[in-house]
PDB file of C-alpha atoms and ligand atoms in Angstrom:
ATOM      1  CA  MET V   1       0.645 -18.056  -1.811  1.00  0.00           C
ATOM      2  CA  LEU V   2      -0.390 -16.140   1.313  1.00  0.00           C
ATOM      3  CA  LEU V   3      -2.352 -13.465  -0.519  1.00  0.00           C
ATOM      4  CA  GLU V   4      -3.903 -13.482  -3.989  1.00  0.00           C
ATOM      5  CA  VAL V   5      -5.584 -10.403  -5.387  1.00  0.00           C
ATOM      6  CA  SER V   6      -7.150 -11.344  -8.732  1.00  0.00           C
ATOM      7  CA  GLY V   7      -8.673  -8.869 -11.147  1.00  0.00           C
ATOM      8  CA  VAL V   8     -10.040  -6.526  -8.495  1.00  0.00           C
ATOM      9  CA  THR V   9     -11.990  -3.515  -9.722  1.00  0.00           C
ATOM     10  CA  LYS V  10     -13.595  -0.990  -7.393  1.00  0.00           C
ATOM     11  CA  LYS V  11     -15.702   1.899  -8.635  1.00  0.00           C
ATOM     12  CA  TYR V  12     -16.939   4.965  -6.809  1.00  0.00           C
ATOM     13  CA  GLY V  13     -19.699   6.133  -9.097  1.00  0.00           C
ATOM     14  CA  PRO V  14     -18.253   6.221 -12.601  1.00  0.00           C
ATOM     15  CA  GLN V  15     -14.671   6.495 -11.311  1.00  0.00           C
ATOM     16  CA  LYS V  16     -12.521   3.390 -11.025  1.00  0.00           C
ATOM     17  CA  ALA V  17     -10.438   3.583  -7.827  1.00  0.00           C
ATOM     18  CA  LEU V  18      -9.014   0.141  -8.720  1.00  0.00           C
ATOM     19  CA  ASP V  19      -8.931  -1.172 -12.258  1.00  0.00           C
ATOM     20  CA  ASN V  20      -8.349  -4.909 -12.698  1.00  0.00           C
ATOM     21  CA  VAL V  21      -5.622  -5.196 -10.044  1.00  0.00           C
ATOM     22  CA  SER V  22      -3.847  -8.526  -9.515  1.00  0.00           C
ATOM     23  CA  ILE V  23      -1.031  -9.275  -7.068  1.00  0.00           C
ATOM     24  CA  SER V  24       0.346 -12.445  -5.482  1.00  0.00           C
ATOM     25  CA  VAL V  25       2.191 -12.074  -2.206  1.00  0.00           C
ATOM     26  CA  PRO V  26       4.087 -14.999  -0.662  1.00  0.00           C
ATOM     27  CA  SER V  27       4.863 -15.151   3.055  1.00  0.00           C
ATOM     28  CA  GLY V  28       7.785 -13.119   4.309  1.00  0.00           C
ATOM     29  CA  GLN V  29       7.861 -10.197   1.906  1.00  0.00           C
ATOM     30  CA  VAL V  30       7.788  -6.505   2.749  1.00  0.00           C
ATOM     31  CA  VAL V  31       5.807  -4.997  -0.108  1.00  0.00           C
ATOM     32  CA  GLY V  32       5.676  -1.259  -0.755  1.00  0.00           C
ATOM     33  CA  LEU V  33       2.687   0.229  -2.563  1.00  0.00           C
ATOM     34  CA  LEU V  34       3.997   3.423  -4.080  1.00  0.00           C
ATOM     35  CA  GLY V  35       1.866   5.977  -5.846  1.00  0.00           C
ATOM     36  CA  PRO V  36       0.618   9.550  -5.743  1.00  0.00           C
ATOM     37  CA  ASN V  37      -2.339  10.576  -3.586  1.00  0.00           C
ATOM     38  CA  GLY V  38      -5.572   9.242  -4.997  1.00  0.00           C
ATOM     39  CA  ALA V  39      -3.845   6.381  -6.866  1.00  0.00           C
ATOM     40  CA  GLY V  40      -5.923   3.728  -5.067  1.00  0.00           C
ATOM     41  CA  LYS V  41      -3.523   2.492  -2.379  1.00  0.00           C
ATOM     42  CA  SER V  42      -5.960   2.774   0.551  1.00  0.00           C
ATOM     43  CA  THR V  43      -8.738   1.244  -1.520  1.00  0.00           C
ATOM     44  CA  LEU V  44      -6.496  -1.718  -2.362  1.00  0.00           C
ATOM     45  CA  MET V  45      -5.544  -2.207   1.291  1.00  0.00           C
ATOM     46  CA  ARG V  46      -9.160  -2.085   2.438  1.00  0.00           C
ATOM     47  CA  SER V  47     -10.085  -4.595  -0.269  1.00  0.00           C
ATOM     48  CA  ILE V  48      -7.350  -6.934   0.971  1.00  0.00           C
ATOM     49  CA  LEU V  49      -8.700  -6.643   4.518  1.00  0.00           C
ATOM     50  CA  GLY V  50     -12.145  -7.640   3.261  1.00  0.00           C
ATOM     51  CA  TYR V  51     -13.742  -4.391   4.485  1.00  0.00           C
ATOM     52  CA  LEU V  52     -14.788  -3.186   1.083  1.00  0.00           C
ATOM     53  CA  PRO V  53     -17.228  -4.764  -1.370  1.00  0.00           C
ATOM     54  CA  THR V  54     -15.546  -4.728  -4.776  1.00  0.00           C
ATOM     55  CA  ASP V  55     -17.162  -4.605  -8.226  1.00  0.00           C
ATOM     56  CA  ALA V  56     -15.130  -7.425  -9.728  1.00  0.00           C
ATOM     57  CA  GLY V  57     -12.381  -9.847  -8.806  1.00  0.00           C
ATOM     58  CA  THR V  58     -11.459 -11.771  -5.693  1.00  0.00           C
ATOM     59  CA  VAL V  59      -9.052 -11.545  -2.781  1.00  0.00           C
ATOM     60  CA  THR V  60      -7.986 -14.715  -1.024  1.00  0.00           C
ATOM     61  CA  PHE V  61      -5.864 -15.011   2.100  1.00  0.00           C
ATOM     62  CA  ASP V  62      -4.358 -18.431   2.683  1.00  0.00           C
ATOM     63  CA  GLY V  63      -6.829 -19.754   0.118  1.00  0.00           C
ATOM     64  CA  GLN V  64      -9.954 -18.273   1.738  1.00  0.00           C
ATOM     65  CA  ASP V  65     -12.066 -15.478   0.291  1.00  0.00           C
ATOM     66  CA  VAL V  66     -11.608 -12.432   2.545  1.00  0.00           C
ATOM     67  CA  ARG V  67     -15.178 -11.220   1.996  1.00  0.00           C
ATOM     68  CA  ALA V  68     -16.601 -14.571   3.064  1.00  0.00           C
ATOM     69  CA  GLY V  69     -14.057 -15.178   5.828  1.00  0.00           C
ATOM     70  CA  GLY V  70     -15.117 -14.328   9.352  1.00  0.00           C
ATOM     71  CA  ASP V  71     -13.335 -13.023  12.433  1.00  0.00           C
ATOM     72  CA  GLU V  72     -10.875 -15.897  12.442  1.00  0.00           C
ATOM     73  CA  LEU V  73      -9.509 -14.841   9.048  1.00  0.00           C
ATOM     74  CA  LYS V  74      -9.499 -11.119   9.910  1.00  0.00           C
ATOM     75  CA  GLY V  75      -7.656 -12.015  13.122  1.00  0.00           C
ATOM     76  CA  ARG V  76      -4.724 -13.202  11.027  1.00  0.00           C
ATOM     77  CA  MET V  77      -4.264  -9.692   9.631  1.00  0.00           C
ATOM     78  CA  GLY V  78      -3.291  -6.481  11.399  1.00  0.00           C
ATOM     79  CA  TYR V  79      -4.095  -2.983  10.144  1.00  0.00           C
ATOM     80  CA  LEU V  80      -2.819   0.495  10.783  1.00  0.00           C
ATOM     81  CA  PRO V  81      -5.207   2.850   8.981  1.00  0.00           C
ATOM     82  CA  GLU V  82      -4.109   6.152   7.507  1.00  0.00           C
ATOM     83  CA  HIS V  83      -4.169   8.982  10.078  1.00  0.00           C
ATOM     84  CA  ASN V  84      -3.902   6.385  12.871  1.00  0.00           C
ATOM     85  CA  PRO V  85      -7.212   6.914  14.671  1.00  0.00           C
ATOM     86  CA  LEU V  86      -6.630   6.664  18.431  1.00  0.00           C
ATOM     87  CA  TYR V  87      -8.465   7.715  21.588  1.00  0.00           C
ATOM     88  CA  PRO V  88      -6.432  10.675  22.920  1.00  0.00           C
ATOM     89  CA  GLU V  89      -7.956  10.595  26.396  1.00  0.00           C
ATOM     90  CA  MET V  90      -7.051   6.944  27.015  1.00  0.00           C
ATOM     91  CA  TYR V  91      -3.842   5.835  28.687  1.00  0.00           C
ATOM     92  CA  VAL V  92      -1.489   3.798  26.486  1.00  0.00           C
ATOM     93  CA  ARG V  93      -1.856   0.596  28.532  1.00  0.00           C
ATOM     94  CA  GLU V  94      -5.593   1.106  28.963  1.00  0.00           C
ATOM     95  CA  PHE V  95      -6.014   1.420  25.194  1.00  0.00           C
ATOM     96  CA  LEU V  96      -3.898  -1.647  24.413  1.00  0.00           C
ATOM     97  CA  ASP V  97      -5.768  -3.636  27.081  1.00  0.00           C
ATOM     98  CA  PHE V  98      -8.998  -2.618  25.357  1.00  0.00           C
ATOM     99  CA  ILE V  99      -7.620  -3.787  21.992  1.00  0.00           C
ATOM    100  CA  ALA V 100      -6.502  -7.087  23.570  1.00  0.00           C
ATOM    101  CA  GLY V 101     -10.080  -7.531  24.819  1.00  0.00           C
ATOM    102  CA  LEU V 102     -11.444  -6.908  21.323  1.00  0.00           C
ATOM    103  CA  HIS V 103      -9.171  -9.677  20.071  1.00  0.00           C
ATOM    104  CA  GLY V 104     -10.661 -12.042  22.628  1.00  0.00           C
ATOM    105  CA  ILE V 105      -7.673 -12.284  24.971  1.00  0.00           C
ATOM    106  CA  LYS V 106      -9.405 -13.320  28.183  1.00  0.00           C
ATOM    107  CA  GLY V 107      -8.302 -12.745  31.773  1.00  0.00           C
ATOM    108  CA  ARG V 108      -6.843  -9.593  33.259  1.00  0.00           C
ATOM    109  CA  THR V 109      -3.395 -11.127  33.855  1.00  0.00           C
ATOM    110  CA  ALA V 110      -3.108 -12.557  30.350  1.00  0.00           C
ATOM    111  CA  ARG V 111      -4.088  -9.216  28.847  1.00  0.00           C
ATOM    112  CA  ALA V 112      -1.664  -7.283  31.067  1.00  0.00           C
ATOM    113  CA  GLN V 113       1.150  -9.641  30.077  1.00  0.00           C
ATOM    114  CA  LYS V 114       0.363  -9.229  26.397  1.00  0.00           C
ATOM    115  CA  VAL V 115       0.206  -5.443  26.750  1.00  0.00           C
ATOM    116  CA  GLU V 116       3.614  -5.329  28.481  1.00  0.00           C
ATOM    117  CA  GLU V 117       5.148  -7.568  25.823  1.00  0.00           C
ATOM    118  CA  ILE V 118       3.881  -5.312  23.032  1.00  0.00           C
ATOM    119  CA  VAL V 119       4.767  -2.054  24.836  1.00  0.00           C
ATOM    120  CA  GLU V 120       8.330  -3.331  25.076  1.00  0.00           C
ATOM    121  CA  ARG V 121       8.338  -4.665  21.503  1.00  0.00           C
ATOM    122  CA  VAL V 122       7.488  -1.291  19.975  1.00  0.00           C
ATOM    123  CA  GLY V 123       9.693   0.748  22.319  1.00  0.00           C
ATOM    124  CA  LEU V 124       6.878   2.451  24.227  1.00  0.00           C
ATOM    125  CA  THR V 125       8.071   1.628  27.741  1.00  0.00           C
ATOM    126  CA  PRO V 126       9.198   5.148  28.757  1.00  0.00           C
ATOM    127  CA  GLU V 127       5.927   6.704  27.526  1.00  0.00           C
ATOM    128  CA  ALA V 128       3.434   3.991  28.426  1.00  0.00           C
ATOM    129  CA  HIS V 129       2.196   5.722  31.605  1.00  0.00           C
ATOM    130  CA  LYS V 130       0.890   8.693  29.590  1.00  0.00           C
ATOM    131  CA  THR V 131      -2.383   9.382  27.843  1.00  0.00           C
ATOM    132  CA  ILE V 132      -2.218   8.932  24.078  1.00  0.00           C
ATOM    133  CA  GLY V 133      -3.016  12.628  23.577  1.00  0.00           C
ATOM    134  CA  ALA V 134       0.151  13.572  25.475  1.00  0.00           C
ATOM    135  CA  LEU V 135       2.464  11.591  23.160  1.00  0.00           C
ATOM    136  CA  SER V 136       4.569  12.905  20.281  1.00  0.00           C
ATOM    137  CA  LYS V 137       3.568  11.908  16.751  1.00  0.00           C
ATOM    138  CA  GLY V 138       6.315   9.243  16.670  1.00  0.00           C
ATOM    139  CA  TYR V 139       5.101   7.618  19.883  1.00  0.00           C
ATOM    140  CA  LYS V 140       1.477   7.820  18.737  1.00  0.00           C
ATOM    141  CA  GLN V 141       2.601   5.896  15.664  1.00  0.00           C
ATOM    142  CA  ARG V 142       4.150   3.256  17.925  1.00  0.00           C
ATOM    143  CA  VAL V 143       0.787   2.899  19.673  1.00  0.00           C
ATOM    144  CA  GLY V 144      -0.817   2.450  16.255  1.00  0.00           C
ATOM    145  CA  LEU V 145       1.742  -0.218  15.355  1.00  0.00           C
ATOM    146  CA  ALA V 146       1.257  -1.868  18.761  1.00  0.00           C
ATOM    147  CA  GLN V 147      -2.504  -2.241  18.217  1.00  0.00           C
ATOM    148  CA  ALA V 148      -1.851  -3.649  14.734  1.00  0.00           C
ATOM    149  CA  ILE V 149       0.540  -6.405  15.911  1.00  0.00           C
ATOM    150  CA  LEU V 150      -0.877  -7.189  19.362  1.00  0.00           C
ATOM    151  CA  HIS V 151      -2.807 -10.292  18.269  1.00  0.00           C
ATOM    152  CA  GLY V 152       0.153 -11.730  16.334  1.00  0.00           C
ATOM    153  CA  PRO V 153      -1.102 -11.314  12.736  1.00  0.00           C
ATOM    154  CA  GLU V 154       0.648 -13.045   9.828  1.00  0.00           C
ATOM    155  CA  LEU V 155      -0.051 -10.146   7.469  1.00  0.00           C
ATOM    156  CA  LEU V 156       0.420  -6.553   8.509  1.00  0.00           C
ATOM    157  CA  ILE V 157      -1.166  -3.777   6.437  1.00  0.00           C
ATOM    158  CA  LEU V 158       0.164  -0.294   7.125  1.00  0.00           C
ATOM    159  CA  ASP V 159      -1.400   2.699   5.373  1.00  0.00           C
ATOM    160  CA  GLU V 160       1.108   5.582   5.127  1.00  0.00           C
ATOM    161  CA  PRO V 161       2.817   4.520   8.378  1.00  0.00           C
ATOM    162  CA  THR V 162       5.599   7.105   8.196  1.00  0.00           C
ATOM    163  CA  SER V 163       3.751  10.185   6.978  1.00  0.00           C
ATOM    164  CA  GLY V 164       4.246  13.314   9.047  1.00  0.00           C
ATOM    165  CA  LEU V 165       7.142  12.008  11.146  1.00  0.00           C
ATOM    166  CA  ASP V 166      10.317  14.020  11.750  1.00  0.00           C
ATOM    167  CA  PRO V 167      13.641  12.488  10.571  1.00  0.00           C
ATOM    168  CA  LEU V 168      14.514  10.894  13.900  1.00  0.00           C
ATOM    169  CA  GLN V 169      11.038   9.396  14.386  1.00  0.00           C
ATOM    170  CA  LEU V 170      11.145   8.248  10.788  1.00  0.00           C
ATOM    171  CA  LYS V 171      14.359   6.338  11.377  1.00  0.00           C
ATOM    172  CA  ASP V 172      12.929   4.543  14.437  1.00  0.00           C
ATOM    173  CA  ILE V 173       9.602   3.659  12.848  1.00  0.00           C
ATOM    174  CA  ARG V 174      11.306   2.395   9.675  1.00  0.00           C
ATOM    175  CA  ALA V 175      13.543   0.151  11.784  1.00  0.00           C
ATOM    176  CA  LEU V 176      10.530  -1.157  13.679  1.00  0.00           C
ATOM    177  CA  ILE V 177       8.632  -1.939  10.473  1.00  0.00           C
ATOM    178  CA  ARG V 178      11.681  -3.670   8.996  1.00  0.00           C
ATOM    179  CA  SER V 179      11.949  -5.781  12.139  1.00  0.00           C
ATOM    180  CA  PHE V 180       8.268  -6.796  11.797  1.00  0.00           C
ATOM    181  CA  GLY V 181       9.081  -7.863   8.245  1.00  0.00           C
ATOM    182  CA  GLU V 182      11.589 -10.407   9.530  1.00  0.00           C
ATOM    183  CA  GLN V 183       8.790 -12.474  11.051  1.00  0.00           C
ATOM    184  CA  ARG V 184       5.742 -11.680   8.962  1.00  0.00           C
ATOM    185  CA  THR V 185       4.440 -10.327   5.694  1.00  0.00           C
ATOM    186  CA  VAL V 186       4.015  -6.571   5.483  1.00  0.00           C
ATOM    187  CA  ILE V 187       2.213  -4.433   2.911  1.00  0.00           C
ATOM    188  CA  LEU V 188       2.728  -0.721   3.389  1.00  0.00           C
ATOM    189  CA  SER V 189       1.714   2.286   1.341  1.00  0.00           C
ATOM    190  CA  THR V 190       3.525   5.539   0.760  1.00  0.00           C
ATOM    191  CA  HIS V 191       3.792   8.331  -1.758  1.00  0.00           C
ATOM    192  CA  ILE V 192       7.495   8.802  -0.923  1.00  0.00           C
ATOM    193  CA  MET V 193      10.093   6.795  -2.834  1.00  0.00           C
ATOM    194  CA  GLN V 194      12.697   6.852  -0.063  1.00  0.00           C
ATOM    195  CA  GLU V 195      10.298   5.017   2.234  1.00  0.00           C
ATOM    196  CA  VAL V 196      10.109   2.094  -0.149  1.00  0.00           C
ATOM    197  CA  GLU V 197      13.855   2.079  -0.617  1.00  0.00           C
ATOM    198  CA  ALA V 198      14.387   2.031   3.151  1.00  0.00           C
ATOM    199  CA  MET V 199      11.936  -0.719   4.039  1.00  0.00           C
ATOM    200  CA  CYS V 200      10.726  -2.890   1.187  1.00  0.00           C
ATOM    201  CA  ASP V 201      11.805  -6.016  -0.717  1.00  0.00           C
ATOM    202  CA  ARG V 202       9.319  -5.435  -3.484  1.00  0.00           C
ATOM    203  CA  VAL V 203       7.832  -2.348  -5.103  1.00  0.00           C
ATOM    204  CA  ILE V 204       4.363  -2.085  -6.583  1.00  0.00           C
ATOM    205  CA  MET V 205       3.719   1.244  -8.258  1.00  0.00           C
ATOM    206  CA  ILE V 206       0.111   2.282  -8.684  1.00  0.00           C
ATOM    207  CA  LYS V 207      -1.251   5.003 -10.879  1.00  0.00           C
ATOM    208  CA  GLN V 208      -4.936   5.799 -11.358  1.00  0.00           C
ATOM    209  CA  GLY V 209      -6.028   2.467  -9.964  1.00  0.00           C
ATOM    210  CA  ARG V 210      -3.673   0.380 -12.103  1.00  0.00           C
ATOM    211  CA  ILE V 211      -0.458  -1.422 -11.321  1.00  0.00           C
ATOM    212  CA  VAL V 212       2.244   0.014 -13.550  1.00  0.00           C
ATOM    213  CA  THR V 213       5.313  -1.640 -11.990  1.00  0.00           C
ATOM    214  CA  ASP V 214       5.711  -4.715  -9.809  1.00  0.00           C
ATOM    215  CA  ALA V 215       9.337  -5.717  -9.242  1.00  0.00           C
ATOM    216  CA  PRO V 216      11.905  -6.590  -6.597  1.00  0.00           C
ATOM    217  CA  LEU V 217      13.511  -3.447  -5.154  1.00  0.00           C
ATOM    218  CA  ASP V 218      16.962  -4.760  -6.104  1.00  0.00           C
ATOM    219  CA  ASP V 219      15.958  -5.024  -9.776  1.00  0.00           C
ATOM    220  CA  LEU V 220      14.663  -1.457  -9.868  1.00  0.00           C
ATOM    221  CA  MET V 221      17.781  -0.214  -8.118  1.00  0.00           C
ATOM    222  CA  ALA V 222      19.951  -2.032 -10.674  1.00  0.00           C
ATOM    223  CA  GLN V 223      17.959  -0.401 -13.493  1.00  0.00           C
ATOM    224  CA  GLY V 224      18.706   3.128 -12.341  1.00  0.00           C
ATOM    225  CA  GLY V 225      16.737   3.367  -9.126  1.00  0.00           C
ATOM    226  CA  LEU V 226      13.189   4.082  -8.132  1.00  0.00           C
ATOM    227  CA  GLU V 227      13.327   7.618  -9.415  1.00  0.00           C
ATOM    228  CA  ALA V 228      13.795   6.432 -12.995  1.00  0.00           C
ATOM    229  CA  ALA V 229      10.862   4.045 -12.641  1.00  0.00           C
ATOM    230  CA  PHE V 230       8.776   6.685 -10.901  1.00  0.00           C
ATOM    231  CA  ASN V 231       9.491   9.277 -13.574  1.00  0.00           C
ATOM    232  CA  THR V 232       8.344   6.851 -16.256  1.00  0.00           C
ATOM    233  CA  LEU V 233       5.204   6.499 -14.202  1.00  0.00           C
ATOM    234  CA  ALA V 234       4.687  10.252 -14.002  1.00  0.00           C
ATOM    235  CA  GLY V 235       5.202  10.696 -17.753  1.00  0.00           C
TER     236      GLY V 235
HETATM  237  P1  ADP S 301      -4.608   6.629  -2.150  1.00  0.00           P
HETATM  238  O1  ADP S 301      -4.692   5.801  -0.915  1.00  0.00           O
HETATM  239  O2  ADP S 301      -3.616   6.113  -3.147  1.00  0.00           O
HETATM  240  O3  ADP S 301      -4.383   8.098  -1.853  1.00  0.00           O
HETATM  241  P2  ADP S 301      -7.447   6.081  -2.369  1.00  0.00           P
HETATM  242  O4  ADP S 301      -7.566   4.615  -2.433  1.00  0.00           O
HETATM  243  O5  ADP S 301      -7.740   6.745  -1.062  1.00  0.00           O
HETATM  244  O6  ADP S 301      -6.014   6.540  -2.912  1.00  0.00           O
HETATM  245  O7  ADP S 301      -8.413   6.715  -3.450  1.00  0.00           O
HETATM  246  C1  ADP S 301      -8.480   6.294  -4.800  1.00  0.00           C
HETATM  247  C2  ADP S 301      -9.542   7.097  -5.537  1.00  0.00           C
HETATM  248  O8  ADP S 301     -10.842   6.744  -5.083  1.00  0.00           O
HETATM  249  C3  ADP S 301      -9.408   8.604  -5.332  1.00  0.00           C
HETATM  250  O9  ADP S 301      -9.724   9.250  -6.527  1.00  0.00           O
HETATM  251  C4  ADP S 301     -10.437   8.903  -4.278  1.00  0.00           C
HETATM  252  O10 ADP S 301     -10.928  10.208  -4.393  1.00  0.00           O
HETATM  253  C5  ADP S 301     -11.526   7.881  -4.570  1.00  0.00           C
HETATM  254  N1  ADP S 301     -12.231   7.454  -3.342  1.00  0.00           N
HETATM  255  C6  ADP S 301     -11.701   6.816  -2.279  1.00  0.00           C
HETATM  256  N2  ADP S 301     -12.630   6.560  -1.333  1.00  0.00           N
HETATM  257  C7  ADP S 301     -13.794   7.068  -1.820  1.00  0.00           C
HETATM  258  C8  ADP S 301     -15.138   7.115  -1.322  1.00  0.00           C
HETATM  259  N3  ADP S 301     -15.472   6.577  -0.156  1.00  0.00           N
HETATM  260  N4  ADP S 301     -16.069   7.707  -2.108  1.00  0.00           N
HETATM  261  C9  ADP S 301     -15.755   8.235  -3.313  1.00  0.00           C
HETATM  262  N5  ADP S 301     -14.515   8.206  -3.838  1.00  0.00           N
HETATM  263  C10 ADP S 301     -13.547   7.643  -3.113  1.00  0.00           C
END
C-alpha cells in the first residue's frame, strides 16, 4: 500500500478536526475527499504530508512514518495548498526555477530544462513570460500545479484545486488533474460533488472529522449517484 492512514485523530482544543480516520490508498488511484467546509479535509491532507502533529494514529507512506521521515520522503509527495499561495511579483519561469532550486535541482541548465518541461506539461507556454500577478485565476492554478509536480512526486495532494475557476478553466484543470492521475496517485479535496464525478476513481466522504463513505465512484454511481450518498450524509 502506498499510503496508510491508521486511526488518526487531531484535536484543536476540545474540538476534533479528525476523529479516528483510517484510509489505505494503493498506487494509481485518484481519490476525492468530499465534504462540507470545516469537515476536516485540509487537516487530513496536512496530516498525510507529515506537517501536522496528530493526537493519535499514524500515517505511513511506502511503509515509512511521515512524521519521522525527512526531506527524502517529503520529496516523493507534491502539494497544492488551498488558496494556492504564490508570489505575484515573480515571473512564472523565475518562480518555477526557484522551486526547482528548493528541490535540490542543481545547475542553471538542468533547472531551465526542468522548468521548460513543466511549463509545457501544464499548458503554461503562452503565459510563461508574464508575472504571476498578471495571470488569470486558471493560469495561476496551472502555476500551482506546476510547482506541485515539478520534482516528479509519486503522490500528489491537491487542496480544493478547482475552487473559484470559471467553467472553461474548470474543464482544462480537471483534464490536467486527470492526466496526472494516469501516472501517479492523486488525493484531492472538494466540497462540490461534480468535481469528484469528473476526476476521481474513489470517493471518500467526510463529515465532522469522520469518514462516512469510502467507495469506488462507479459503485456510488450505480447506487443512485453521489447526490443520494451526499444527501444521506447531510441528513
Ligand atoms: P475543511 O478542509 O474540510 O474545510 P479543515 O480541515 O480546514 O476542514 O477544518 C476542520 C475543522 O478544524 C474546522 O472546524 C476548523 O475550524 C478547525 N481547524 C482547522 N485548522 C485549525 C486551527 N489551526 N486552529 C483551530 N481550529 C482549526
